[in-house]
XYZ file of C-alpha atoms in Angstrom:
724
model
C 15.083 6.867 -27.186
C 13.751 6.342 -23.697
C 10.179 5.517 -22.696
C 8.518 8.427 -20.902
C 5.006 6.992 -20.696
C 3.186 3.700 -21.111
C -0.608 3.476 -21.073
C -2.008 -0.056 -21.263
C -5.276 -1.468 -19.954
C -5.762 -4.519 -17.742
C -7.235 -7.802 -18.956
C -10.750 -8.763 -17.963
C -9.674 -11.842 -16.016
C -10.056 -12.946 -12.413
C -6.842 -13.478 -10.421
C -4.837 -11.643 -13.078
C -2.930 -9.217 -10.856
C -0.701 -9.282 -7.789
C 1.346 -6.925 -5.618
C 4.625 -7.310 -3.768
C 5.234 -5.919 -0.271
C 7.520 -3.324 -1.905
C 4.576 -1.978 -3.914
C 5.321 -3.442 -7.356
C 1.931 -4.214 -8.879
C 1.848 -6.697 -11.779
C -1.196 -7.187 -14.004
C -2.043 -8.981 -17.224
C -2.280 -6.508 -20.110
C -2.937 -8.179 -23.437
C -0.045 -10.568 -24.034
C 2.226 -8.710 -21.602
C 2.600 -8.407 -17.848
C 2.584 -4.705 -16.945
C 4.465 -3.455 -13.869
C 3.470 -0.383 -11.858
C 5.249 1.056 -8.824
C 2.367 1.970 -6.514
C 4.664 3.886 -4.142
C 5.260 6.640 -6.719
C 3.062 8.988 -8.744
C 4.279 7.519 -12.031
C 2.480 4.930 -14.118
C 3.535 1.662 -15.740
C 7.331 1.414 -15.794
C 7.669 -1.809 -17.808
C 5.771 -4.348 -19.860
C 7.237 -7.846 -19.691
C 7.362 -9.453 -23.123
C 7.386 -13.123 -24.009
C 3.872 -14.518 -23.889
C 2.492 -15.505 -27.275
C -1.110 -15.516 -26.075
C -3.452 -13.435 -23.928
C -2.363 -13.429 -20.258
C -5.092 -15.126 -18.208
C -3.665 -15.225 -14.678
C -0.901 -13.568 -12.624
C 0.192 -14.412 -9.085
C 2.968 -13.464 -6.661
C 5.460 -16.318 -6.525
C 8.012 -15.017 -4.030
C 8.259 -11.821 -1.990
C 11.371 -10.373 -0.420
C 14.714 -9.027 -1.571
C 14.040 -10.677 -4.933
C 10.434 -10.419 -6.136
C 9.003 -13.085 -8.425
C 5.704 -13.174 -10.298
C 4.262 -16.049 -12.320
C 1.857 -15.705 -15.265
C -0.087 -18.007 -17.559
C -1.692 -17.413 -20.949
C -4.402 -18.765 -23.226
C -2.033 -20.886 -25.305
C -0.863 -22.935 -22.317
C 2.449 -21.253 -21.502
C 3.627 -20.291 -17.996
C 6.398 -17.766 -17.335
C 8.286 -16.832 -14.173
C 9.522 -13.240 -13.802
C 12.143 -12.281 -11.206
C 13.636 -8.926 -10.356
C 14.748 -6.309 -7.884
C 13.661 -2.691 -7.986
C 12.429 -1.991 -11.518
C 14.508 -4.586 -13.334
C 12.653 -7.817 -14.125
C 13.428 -10.665 -16.497
C 11.957 -14.038 -17.422
C 13.819 -16.830 -15.587
C 11.642 -19.763 -16.677
C 9.123 -20.454 -19.444
C 7.400 -23.732 -20.175
C 4.394 -25.221 -21.945
C 2.102 -26.362 -19.131
C -1.167 -27.318 -20.874
C -2.565 -28.092 -24.298
C -5.130 -25.329 -23.985
C -5.411 -22.196 -21.870
C -3.871 -21.862 -18.404
C -6.943 -21.139 -16.313
C -5.422 -21.134 -12.803
C -2.129 -20.943 -10.933
C -1.350 -21.958 -7.366
C 1.899 -21.226 -5.516
C 3.330 -23.681 -2.975
C 4.530 -22.183 0.331
C 8.124 -21.129 -0.236
C 7.583 -20.350 -3.912
C 9.762 -23.178 -5.255
C 6.891 -25.243 -6.628
C 3.851 -24.389 -8.672
C 0.482 -25.939 -9.411
C -1.098 -25.128 -12.767
C -4.637 -25.756 -13.979
C -5.755 -25.729 -17.587
C -8.755 -25.867 -19.864
C -7.786 -29.505 -20.451
C -9.268 -30.200 -16.961
C -5.885 -31.224 -15.590
C -3.794 -30.014 -12.648
C -0.006 -30.277 -12.837
C 2.603 -29.894 -10.108
C 5.899 -28.336 -11.203
C 9.285 -27.958 -9.550
C 10.649 -24.606 -10.599
C 14.146 -24.308 -12.014
C 15.680 -23.134 -15.248
C 13.979 -26.205 -16.773
C 10.731 -26.787 -14.822
C 9.586 -30.397 -14.529
C 6.044 -31.715 -14.007
C 6.217 -34.160 -11.066
C 2.492 -34.939 -10.722
C -0.704 -34.747 -12.786
C -4.226 -34.713 -11.355
C -7.337 -35.420 -13.441
C -10.378 -33.236 -12.678
C -12.738 -35.451 -14.701
C -13.737 -32.770 -17.192
C -14.165 -29.919 -14.688
C -12.373 -26.635 -15.408
C -10.166 -25.275 -12.582
C -10.805 -21.552 -12.055
C -8.481 -20.866 -9.119
C -5.921 -22.737 -7.043
C -4.603 -22.007 -3.550
C -2.115 -23.849 -1.337
C -1.178 -23.517 2.347
C 0.558 -25.571 5.034
C -1.782 -27.540 7.297
C -1.861 -26.532 10.981
C 0.930 -28.156 13.040
C 2.357 -29.696 9.862
C 4.719 -29.148 6.956
C 2.240 -30.844 4.605
C 0.623 -28.664 1.879
C -3.143 -28.456 1.466
C -4.372 -27.964 -2.100
C -7.731 -26.264 -2.734
C -9.281 -25.906 -6.193
C -12.271 -23.819 -7.298
C -14.049 -25.521 -10.194
C -16.942 -25.345 -12.586
C -18.645 -28.169 -10.653
C -19.749 -25.561 -8.040
C -17.685 -27.288 -5.367
C -14.518 -26.402 -3.513
C -12.228 -29.380 -4.004
C -9.793 -30.129 -1.170
C -6.753 -32.286 -1.994
C -4.170 -33.671 0.466
C -0.656 -35.121 -0.094
C -0.390 -38.769 -1.059
C 2.765 -40.535 -2.341
C 4.430 -37.460 -3.912
C 1.098 -36.473 -5.424
C -2.342 -35.480 -4.127
C -5.600 -37.263 -3.502
C -9.034 -35.652 -3.300
C -10.117 -35.696 0.357
C -13.162 -33.415 0.643
C -15.694 -31.749 -1.661
C -17.088 -28.613 0.010
C -20.634 -27.977 -1.177
C -22.892 -24.975 -0.798
C -22.069 -22.669 -3.690
C -24.726 -22.641 -6.391
C -22.503 -21.561 -9.278
C -18.880 -21.773 -10.422
C -16.278 -21.204 -7.703
C -14.121 -18.526 -9.300
C -11.699 -17.333 -6.580
C -9.991 -18.579 -3.407
C -7.735 -17.188 -0.669
C -5.999 -18.557 2.441
C -4.894 -16.943 5.690
C -3.934 -18.160 9.148
C -5.885 -17.268 12.271
C -4.435 -18.492 15.511
C -3.532 -22.131 14.910
C -6.153 -22.628 12.193
C -6.390 -21.918 8.483
C -9.159 -19.712 7.108
C -10.241 -20.252 3.503
C -12.365 -17.801 1.505
C -14.192 -19.041 -1.585
C -15.977 -16.672 -3.957
C -18.539 -17.854 -6.469
C -20.645 -16.611 -9.326
C -23.613 -17.137 -6.988
C -22.726 -13.686 -5.480
C -21.562 -15.121 -2.127
C -18.281 -15.504 -0.269
C -17.957 -18.484 2.058
C -15.403 -18.665 4.836
C -14.190 -22.109 5.874
C -12.177 -22.899 9.017
C -9.603 -25.681 8.795
C -8.215 -27.016 12.059
C -7.517 -30.141 14.086
C -10.416 -32.576 14.038
C -12.744 -33.298 16.933
C -15.163 -36.040 17.847
C -18.625 -35.248 16.536
C -22.052 -36.443 17.675
C -23.489 -38.375 14.649
C -27.013 -37.074 15.409
C -25.739 -33.498 15.379
C -24.056 -34.178 12.045
C -27.331 -35.492 10.646
C -29.183 -32.359 11.742
C -26.524 -30.131 10.184
C -26.910 -31.800 6.802
C -30.527 -30.668 6.507
C -29.519 -27.216 5.241
C -26.781 -27.381 2.607
C -26.671 -23.592 2.163
C -25.427 -22.765 5.653
C -24.430 -26.207 6.872
C -21.979 -26.241 9.796
C -21.225 -29.898 9.178
C -17.609 -30.833 9.862
C -15.750 -32.332 6.895
C -13.044 -34.603 8.341
C -9.876 -35.817 6.634
C -6.591 -37.337 7.752
C -3.048 -36.375 6.709
C 0.050 -38.183 8.028
C -1.996 -39.697 10.854
C -3.388 -36.327 11.989
C -7.143 -35.752 11.885
C -8.363 -32.424 10.514
C -11.821 -30.947 9.968
C -13.273 -28.197 7.785
C -16.348 -26.269 8.910
C -18.253 -23.343 7.437
C -17.276 -20.226 9.364
C -19.432 -17.566 7.691
C -21.515 -16.709 4.636
C -20.765 -13.183 3.412
C -23.681 -11.517 1.659
C -23.164 -8.090 0.106
C -22.366 -8.361 -3.575
C -25.062 -8.379 -6.253
C -22.886 -9.980 -8.920
C -20.605 -12.961 -9.244
C -17.350 -12.823 -7.268
C -14.160 -12.289 -9.277
C -11.447 -12.145 -6.599
C -10.843 -12.463 -2.843
C -7.720 -11.536 -0.896
C -6.927 -11.621 2.856
C -4.961 -9.061 4.849
C -3.779 -11.287 7.674
C -6.842 -12.400 9.628
C -8.139 -8.877 10.137
C -9.689 -8.110 6.744
C -10.844 -9.697 3.501
C -11.020 -7.852 0.189
C -13.481 -8.991 -2.485
C -14.454 -7.796 -5.965
C -17.470 -8.753 -8.028
C -19.211 -8.367 -11.366
C -21.569 -5.775 -9.862
C -18.719 -3.232 -10.132
C -18.144 -3.213 -6.388
C -15.299 -3.978 -4.006
C -15.830 -4.673 -0.310
C -13.509 -4.828 2.697
C -14.890 -7.350 5.189
C -13.768 -7.285 8.824
C -14.559 -9.592 11.763
C -16.558 -7.881 14.473
C -14.023 -8.839 17.148
C -11.035 -7.851 14.950
C -9.234 -11.089 15.787
C -10.736 -13.621 13.416
C -11.959 -15.768 16.293
C -14.245 -18.670 15.511
C -17.440 -17.063 16.725
C -16.723 -13.669 15.168
C -19.056 -12.314 12.479
C -17.654 -10.705 9.327
C -19.275 -7.466 8.230
C -18.728 -5.144 5.216
C -16.640 -2.336 6.732
C -15.995 -0.413 3.488
C -17.572 -0.523 0.061
C -16.038 0.867 -3.144
C -17.243 1.262 -6.718
C -20.380 2.500 -8.417
C -23.383 0.820 -9.902
C -23.879 1.277 -13.644
C -22.596 3.959 -15.974
C -18.828 3.618 -16.187
C -18.204 -0.106 -15.977
C -19.582 -3.563 -15.475
C -17.128 -5.328 -13.198
C -14.061 -5.309 -11.009
C -11.684 -8.218 -11.596
C -8.737 -7.932 -9.218
C -8.796 -7.436 -5.456
C -5.294 -6.730 -4.168
C -3.813 -5.251 -1.008
C -0.857 -2.943 -1.669
C 1.163 -0.782 0.754
C -1.382 1.482 2.498
C -3.862 0.991 -0.345
C -6.304 -1.345 -2.067
C -6.285 -1.869 -5.830
C -8.770 -3.292 -8.314
C -8.688 -3.760 -12.088
C -11.833 -2.762 -13.930
C -13.998 -3.457 -16.961
C -12.699 -0.425 -18.873
C -9.039 -1.442 -18.472
C -8.279 0.919 -15.608
C -6.387 -0.060 -12.464
C -8.116 1.806 -9.650
C -6.595 2.622 -6.277
C -7.822 3.811 -2.899
C -5.351 5.006 -0.247
C -5.862 4.796 3.506
C -5.871 8.240 5.089
C -7.042 9.100 8.611
C -9.289 6.060 8.786
C -10.896 6.705 5.409
C -10.194 5.305 1.939
C -9.619 8.064 -0.610
C -9.686 7.418 -4.380
C -6.355 8.350 -5.945
C -5.160 8.187 -9.559
C -4.200 4.716 -10.694
C -3.272 3.418 -14.128
C -5.478 3.700 -17.206
C -5.242 2.407 -20.735
C -7.068 0.940 -23.696
C -8.338 -2.606 -23.221
C -8.203 -3.458 -26.926
C -5.904 -2.647 -29.837
C -4.777 0.997 -30.021
C -5.274 2.160 -33.606
C -3.954 5.727 -33.826
C -2.172 8.563 -32.045
C -2.145 12.270 -32.962
C -0.641 15.294 -31.194
C -2.524 18.538 -30.734
C -1.173 21.400 -32.913
C 1.116 22.672 -30.146
C 2.397 19.215 -29.165
C 1.208 19.450 -25.543
C -1.090 16.414 -25.456
C -1.809 13.361 -27.553
C -5.067 11.763 -28.727
C -5.400 7.978 -29.039
C -8.194 5.886 -30.530
C -8.807 2.197 -30.051
C -10.848 -0.850 -30.940
C -12.165 -0.607 -27.356
C -14.494 2.085 -28.786
C -12.965 4.990 -26.852
C -10.814 7.980 -27.650
C -8.487 9.214 -24.915
C -6.224 12.211 -24.353
C -2.884 11.832 -22.568
C -0.538 14.516 -21.245
C 2.255 15.193 -18.757
C 0.989 17.109 -15.729
C 3.600 19.423 -14.214
C 1.528 21.044 -11.462
C 3.363 19.062 -8.761
C 6.857 19.668 -10.151
C 8.358 16.944 -12.330
C 6.186 15.786 -15.266
C 3.806 12.921 -14.523
C 2.119 11.392 -17.572
C -1.449 10.175 -17.460
C -4.834 10.146 -19.153
C -6.606 13.488 -18.708
C -9.795 13.057 -20.770
C -11.975 10.479 -22.493
C -13.810 12.566 -25.112
C -15.666 9.726 -26.817
C -17.181 6.430 -25.691
C -18.634 4.957 -28.853
C -20.631 1.960 -30.018
C -18.230 1.086 -32.847
C -14.532 0.247 -32.845
C -12.551 3.424 -33.519
C -9.928 3.319 -36.284
C -8.480 6.845 -36.466
C -8.576 10.322 -34.991
C -6.935 13.714 -35.258
C -7.007 17.310 -34.047
C -8.621 20.106 -36.058
C -7.776 22.700 -33.408
C -6.425 22.343 -29.840
C -10.041 21.909 -28.677
C -11.662 20.079 -31.579
C -11.111 16.509 -32.764
C -12.459 14.305 -35.545
C -12.674 10.519 -35.218
C -13.447 7.663 -37.570
C -14.898 4.312 -36.527
C -16.084 1.137 -38.217
C -19.140 3.016 -39.486
C -19.761 5.342 -42.421
C -19.789 8.575 -40.396
C -16.979 10.878 -39.278
C -17.769 12.517 -35.937
C -16.428 15.864 -34.729
C -16.171 16.731 -31.023
C -15.480 19.970 -29.186
C -13.529 20.255 -25.947
C -15.187 21.494 -22.797
C -14.579 24.458 -20.539
C -13.436 22.103 -17.782
C -10.890 20.454 -20.091
C -9.375 23.812 -21.042
C -9.217 24.904 -17.405
C -7.641 21.569 -16.475
C -4.857 22.141 -18.999
C -3.931 25.252 -17.042
C -4.378 23.786 -13.553
C -2.276 20.721 -14.432
C 0.482 22.832 -15.969
C 0.033 21.408 -19.488
C -0.984 24.510 -21.461
C -2.367 28.024 -20.903
C -5.489 28.635 -23.004
C -6.833 32.177 -22.967
C -9.881 33.177 -20.951
C -11.683 34.007 -24.201
C -11.116 30.478 -25.525
C -12.201 28.874 -22.259
C -15.439 30.852 -22.077
C -16.335 29.941 -25.672
C -16.351 26.211 -24.940
C -19.374 24.187 -23.758
C -19.767 23.353 -20.050
C -19.986 19.620 -20.680
C -21.847 16.936 -22.585
C -25.183 15.187 -22.345
C -25.712 11.641 -23.534
C -29.362 11.381 -24.681
C -31.628 8.545 -23.469
C -30.867 6.328 -26.461
C -27.138 7.125 -26.343
C -26.991 8.221 -29.978
C -24.763 11.335 -29.923
C -23.137 13.419 -27.200
C -24.701 16.869 -27.041
C -23.416 20.097 -25.577
C -24.755 20.469 -22.051
C -27.797 22.728 -21.880
C -28.046 23.249 -25.637
C -31.495 22.900 -27.165
C -31.943 20.780 -30.298
C -34.753 21.090 -32.797
C -35.541 17.373 -32.877
C -38.673 15.358 -32.139
C -38.853 14.073 -28.570
C -38.326 10.330 -28.258
C -40.177 8.768 -25.366
C -38.097 6.193 -23.531
C -37.742 4.759 -20.047
C -34.057 5.763 -19.989
C -32.821 9.123 -18.762
C -30.183 11.368 -20.273
C -26.748 11.227 -18.640
C -24.954 14.508 -17.971
C -21.156 14.788 -18.043
C -20.334 18.105 -16.396
C -16.689 18.931 -17.048
C -14.820 19.731 -13.839
C -11.489 21.483 -13.459
C -8.918 18.892 -12.434
C -6.491 19.663 -9.616
C -4.618 16.386 -10.193
C -4.608 13.585 -12.733
C -8.131 12.124 -12.784
C -9.241 8.775 -11.398
C -10.955 6.173 -13.584
C -14.318 7.274 -12.195
C -13.676 10.925 -13.070
C -12.563 9.967 -16.576
C -15.713 7.939 -17.112
C -18.180 10.469 -15.741
C -16.924 14.022 -16.289
C -14.546 14.239 -19.274
C -16.885 13.501 -22.192
C -16.888 15.978 -25.106
C -20.043 17.006 -26.994
C -20.399 15.988 -30.624
C -20.891 19.008 -32.848
C -20.987 17.561 -36.373
C -21.321 14.390 -38.438
C -19.747 13.976 -41.874
C -21.373 11.562 -44.325
C -20.583 10.421 -47.840
C -18.788 7.074 -47.754
C -20.560 3.893 -48.779
C -18.568 1.556 -46.523
C -16.938 1.579 -43.093
C -14.214 4.169 -42.557
C -10.546 3.191 -42.441
C -8.577 6.406 -41.983
C -8.770 10.185 -41.783
C -6.280 13.049 -41.817
C -6.828 16.711 -40.996
C -4.869 19.436 -42.740
C -2.338 21.272 -40.567
C -4.555 24.355 -40.610
C -7.518 22.245 -39.523
C -9.630 23.599 -42.402
C -10.053 20.324 -44.311
C -10.589 16.664 -43.353
C -9.619 13.885 -45.751
C -11.303 10.504 -45.248
C -11.247 7.048 -46.817
C -13.319 3.895 -46.390
C -13.062 0.189 -47.109
C -13.103 -0.568 -50.795
C -12.833 -3.518 -53.156
C -13.223 -1.424 -56.308
C -12.126 1.953 -57.670
C -15.624 3.379 -57.100
C -15.288 3.275 -53.307
C -11.488 3.673 -53.073
C -11.730 7.442 -53.487
C -10.704 9.956 -50.804
C -13.253 12.592 -49.797
C -12.281 16.120 -48.716
C -14.611 18.053 -46.398
C -14.391 21.684 -45.273
C -14.483 22.227 -41.496
C -15.739 25.778 -41.959
C -19.208 24.885 -43.238
C -18.881 21.041 -43.365
C -19.434 21.022 -47.120
C -17.944 18.478 -49.509
C -14.940 19.938 -51.348
C -13.656 17.203 -53.646
C -13.397 13.481 -54.315
C -9.941 12.144 -55.128
C -10.082 8.966 -57.262
C -7.135 6.869 -58.366
C -6.824 3.759 -56.193
C -8.502 0.409 -56.823
C -8.445 -0.996 -53.285
C -8.787 0.375 -49.737
C -6.790 3.527 -49.018
C -4.841 2.714 -45.840
C -3.383 6.129 -44.980
C -3.603 9.808 -45.957
C -0.987 12.499 -45.355
C -0.932 16.284 -45.880
C 2.132 18.229 -46.987
C 3.412 20.852 -44.502
C 1.911 23.674 -46.600
C -1.434 21.825 -46.995
C -1.195 22.123 -50.805
C -0.691 18.391 -51.401
C -2.415 15.202 -50.286
C -0.647 11.837 -50.401
C -2.546 8.530 -50.295
C -1.359 4.910 -50.083
C -3.379 1.767 -50.549
C -3.715 -1.975 -50.349
C -3.284 -1.899 -54.142
C 0.485 -1.430 -53.464
C 0.605 2.082 -54.921
C 0.543 5.737 -53.945
C -1.114 8.828 -55.423
C -0.201 12.496 -55.020
C -2.819 15.239 -55.409
C -2.224 19.000 -55.551
C -4.457 22.007 -55.103
C -4.613 24.002 -58.353
C -6.651 27.098 -57.625
C -9.906 25.699 -56.257
C -9.473 22.279 -57.847
C -7.637 19.200 -56.618
C -5.729 17.260 -59.293
C -3.612 14.114 -59.306
C -0.079 15.168 -60.218
C 1.856 11.923 -59.639
C 1.405 8.289 -58.780
C 3.072 4.892 -58.742
C 0.931 1.836 -59.498
C 3.256 -0.768 -57.980
C 5.427 1.228 -55.623
C 5.917 -1.811 -53.390
C 5.718 -5.582 -53.745
C 2.983 -5.777 -51.095
C 0.312 -3.468 -49.661
C 1.402 -0.018 -48.477
C 0.317 0.630 -44.889
C 1.543 4.128 -44.048
C 3.046 7.313 -45.476
C 4.387 10.658 -44.299
C 5.684 13.922 -45.739
C 9.223 14.983 -44.877
C 8.846 18.340 -46.626
C 6.609 19.692 -49.378
C 8.440 17.685 -52.044
C 9.704 14.619 -50.168
C 7.668 11.819 -48.664
C 8.098 8.226 -47.474
C 5.967 5.087 -47.836
C 5.987 1.989 -45.597
C 4.955 -1.461 -46.789
C 4.458 -5.059 -45.765
C 7.253 -5.938 -48.191
C 9.699 -4.982 -45.375
C 10.800 -1.757 -46.994
C 10.368 1.974 -46.483
C 10.951 4.055 -49.606
C 11.892 7.721 -49.869
C 10.363 9.694 -52.789
C 11.199 13.184 -54.066
C 9.020 14.784 -56.717
C 7.573 11.364 -57.499
C 10.917 9.588 -57.933
C 12.270 6.963 -55.526
C 15.548 8.217 -54.086
C 16.218 5.571 -51.444
C 15.045 2.309 -49.916
C 15.362 1.220 -46.284
C 15.232 -2.549 -45.827
C 13.913 -4.013 -42.592
C 13.774 -7.427 -40.947
C 10.002 -7.200 -40.408
C 7.096 -5.665 -42.365
C 6.844 -1.891 -41.906
C 3.460 -0.965 -40.442
C 3.913 2.696 -39.471
C 6.157 5.632 -40.342
C 6.509 9.213 -39.114
C 8.859 12.007 -40.195
C 10.315 14.357 -37.604
C 13.827 14.961 -36.259
C 14.459 11.486 -37.669
C 12.463 8.965 -39.657
C 10.653 6.713 -37.175
C 9.550 3.323 -38.499
C 7.275 0.894 -36.664
C 7.264 -2.785 -37.558
C 4.978 -5.767 -37.325
C 7.322 -7.221 -34.671
C 6.653 -4.222 -32.386
C 10.019 -2.502 -32.895
C 10.533 1.225 -33.488
C 13.606 2.060 -35.586
C 15.167 5.459 -36.291
C 16.779 6.333 -39.647
C 17.876 9.401 -41.521
C 16.752 10.037 -45.123
C 19.967 8.546 -46.447
C 18.990 5.209 -44.932
C 21.535 5.279 -42.092
C 20.305 3.577 -38.925
C 20.381 6.028 -36.012
C 18.954 3.938 -33.196
C 16.086 1.827 -31.989
C 14.083 1.081 -28.893
C 15.768 -1.206 -26.364
C 14.357 -4.721 -26.682
C 12.599 -4.545 -23.313
C 10.792 -1.316 -24.305
C 9.362 -2.429 -27.631
C 5.722 -3.229 -28.299
C 4.391 -6.771 -28.011
C 2.381 -6.433 -31.229
C 2.463 -4.572 -34.568
C 2.956 -0.807 -34.334
C -0.247 0.732 -35.712
C 0.764 4.418 -35.761
C 3.621 6.781 -34.975
C 3.475 10.562 -34.514
C 6.128 13.189 -33.725
C 5.266 16.231 -31.626
C 6.603 19.731 -32.274
C 8.883 19.292 -29.277
C 10.471 16.112 -30.623
C 8.532 13.529 -28.619
C 7.418 10.374 -30.403
C 4.044 8.751 -29.661
C 3.127 5.235 -30.729
C 0.002 3.083 -30.788
C 0.080 -0.681 -31.101
C -2.088 -3.728 -31.572
C -0.799 -4.782 -28.123
C -3.275 -2.119 -26.810
C -0.559 0.209 -25.479
C 0.035 3.888 -26.146
C 3.605 5.013 -25.511
C 5.529 8.270 -25.556
C 9.286 8.273 -26.157
C 11.803 11.035 -25.602
C 15.136 11.401 -27.332
C 17.974 10.542 -24.943
């Protein structure tokens, strides 16, 4: 199997992404570092595995023929990744701090590293196959949020700058193979969260961004004699003080002065990044990104910096940008909803172009539409998303094409009833049914994914309306016989547009919502799983249960939404439901370690077989191979094959089996993130290469009619594999 598509959302962390000059963009994605080639139309081409905790920071270590990135996580580990082209591997890994790694700083040359942790300590490391800490600096209980290093003017001595929770920019200079604190730059009124260096003429220019909504620019150059009375006058206003902060390194006198105060953001700064001395890129918690340019375009001392371009939108689709990165002919930012957004420079303007999207929390399920053209995913990030390969430009390019549901509860499952109707289950007691829009159907045709008929397209709603209280998506323009609720909020309209290319994050968040057409009630506790019959006529659902009373499966007709039957038999939560190919049988598995098989007899559903203790531990998934043969997957590290209720084979694994799907081969997902292929006789037929596996347990697997395999994982990624 080869990976055709990876969708994985970015972490909500400042300074957690970086780009090489060749256009390889690296960003923290759960416990992985995701790599995206920004020079192509494709998406993520690799996820680097190894971190045991959530990645908190990513920086470019070295740029050139060999590219190197460095990343830190919330359990204190730092990893160095080196590669050429699309081949990257971990060349160093070490425990840097007792707690989380909160900041990384790269020495000029990329052979040394400074790390900062939640233990309020800075450490200097020499990088090799076995990195060694050569110096430790105590921050006296203050948390380092960002670290930057640069060579002092006319010197080979490094200058260390640290942004801290003490609201000051700490400046450290070399001293006896270590560093000493030389200057504390005051003025910010909140935590200093991001820093960036550049050179301008013979001086250094430092940008510091704070949660006080401001960016401050500091000029660092050779010192000068200062009139003490002038210094005294300058100290009267700390906010915009031009006071010179002198320090001495190796007998040379330097001074730091405030160059400019940049006012434009309405939320705390999350990242700053220079492009030479001609532009500064900044992102903030107000969901905006700004390119600042000096009025004289040369970064001279008396030049003013003005906001030349502003990106982003206020409210609606997100709450913050986190990364501000320059890439070849483009600017990139990571967002609140997990998307990596990109704007390309074209004829003096910045045009939004498709970036990378993905869930920003655990992916719980995947399901193909009946024809196998596109796949639905649901996640604990409270969204459902549809992914497909667009062929309108020639070769297939995978991406997210719709976001039908943005919910208030974590989603746990979803499936198609028809090509344009889905049902989803969340951590609530209600199943919700959504209908596709006219724009979605037209987009399938324009993107070369499918060719729905004109009759089908015209029967679909134009879009969706989110009412003032955000309770349920409604079909656009449809009247509802409900009492009017007076509120200060206004309804939000999502008018479905026909896509000419894969959508941007903004388009996904504003114009791809589907209207909700039905709610299904009946369960007494939060839902766990659902399964639609192949015909789409019946939905089977199950909820959390600690007794036989609530461990029953409910069947609901999709024709009139009436309750058809209740299937009792289990004593604990039913974890998965599967339908036989002819829709005459329903298979259920449970935390009670057993399975039950039900069959339609006339108009009545009856239990025809069952196994109380089919496995030694809970059963997590099941699938039909044909009308008489099915498989069950368990935490006891086995997958069992059953025919007419009798076990005919057992596949033993090295890790607990968490997902199973029957198609051209038996696909088995494990708790270790692996996907293994077997035949029904238990012969191993292949597996994912180690570098392509998931970083967390595989939550769901699904085969398409065309033989593609989709997977969802606790590592938040959705992947599509093709048989080699």
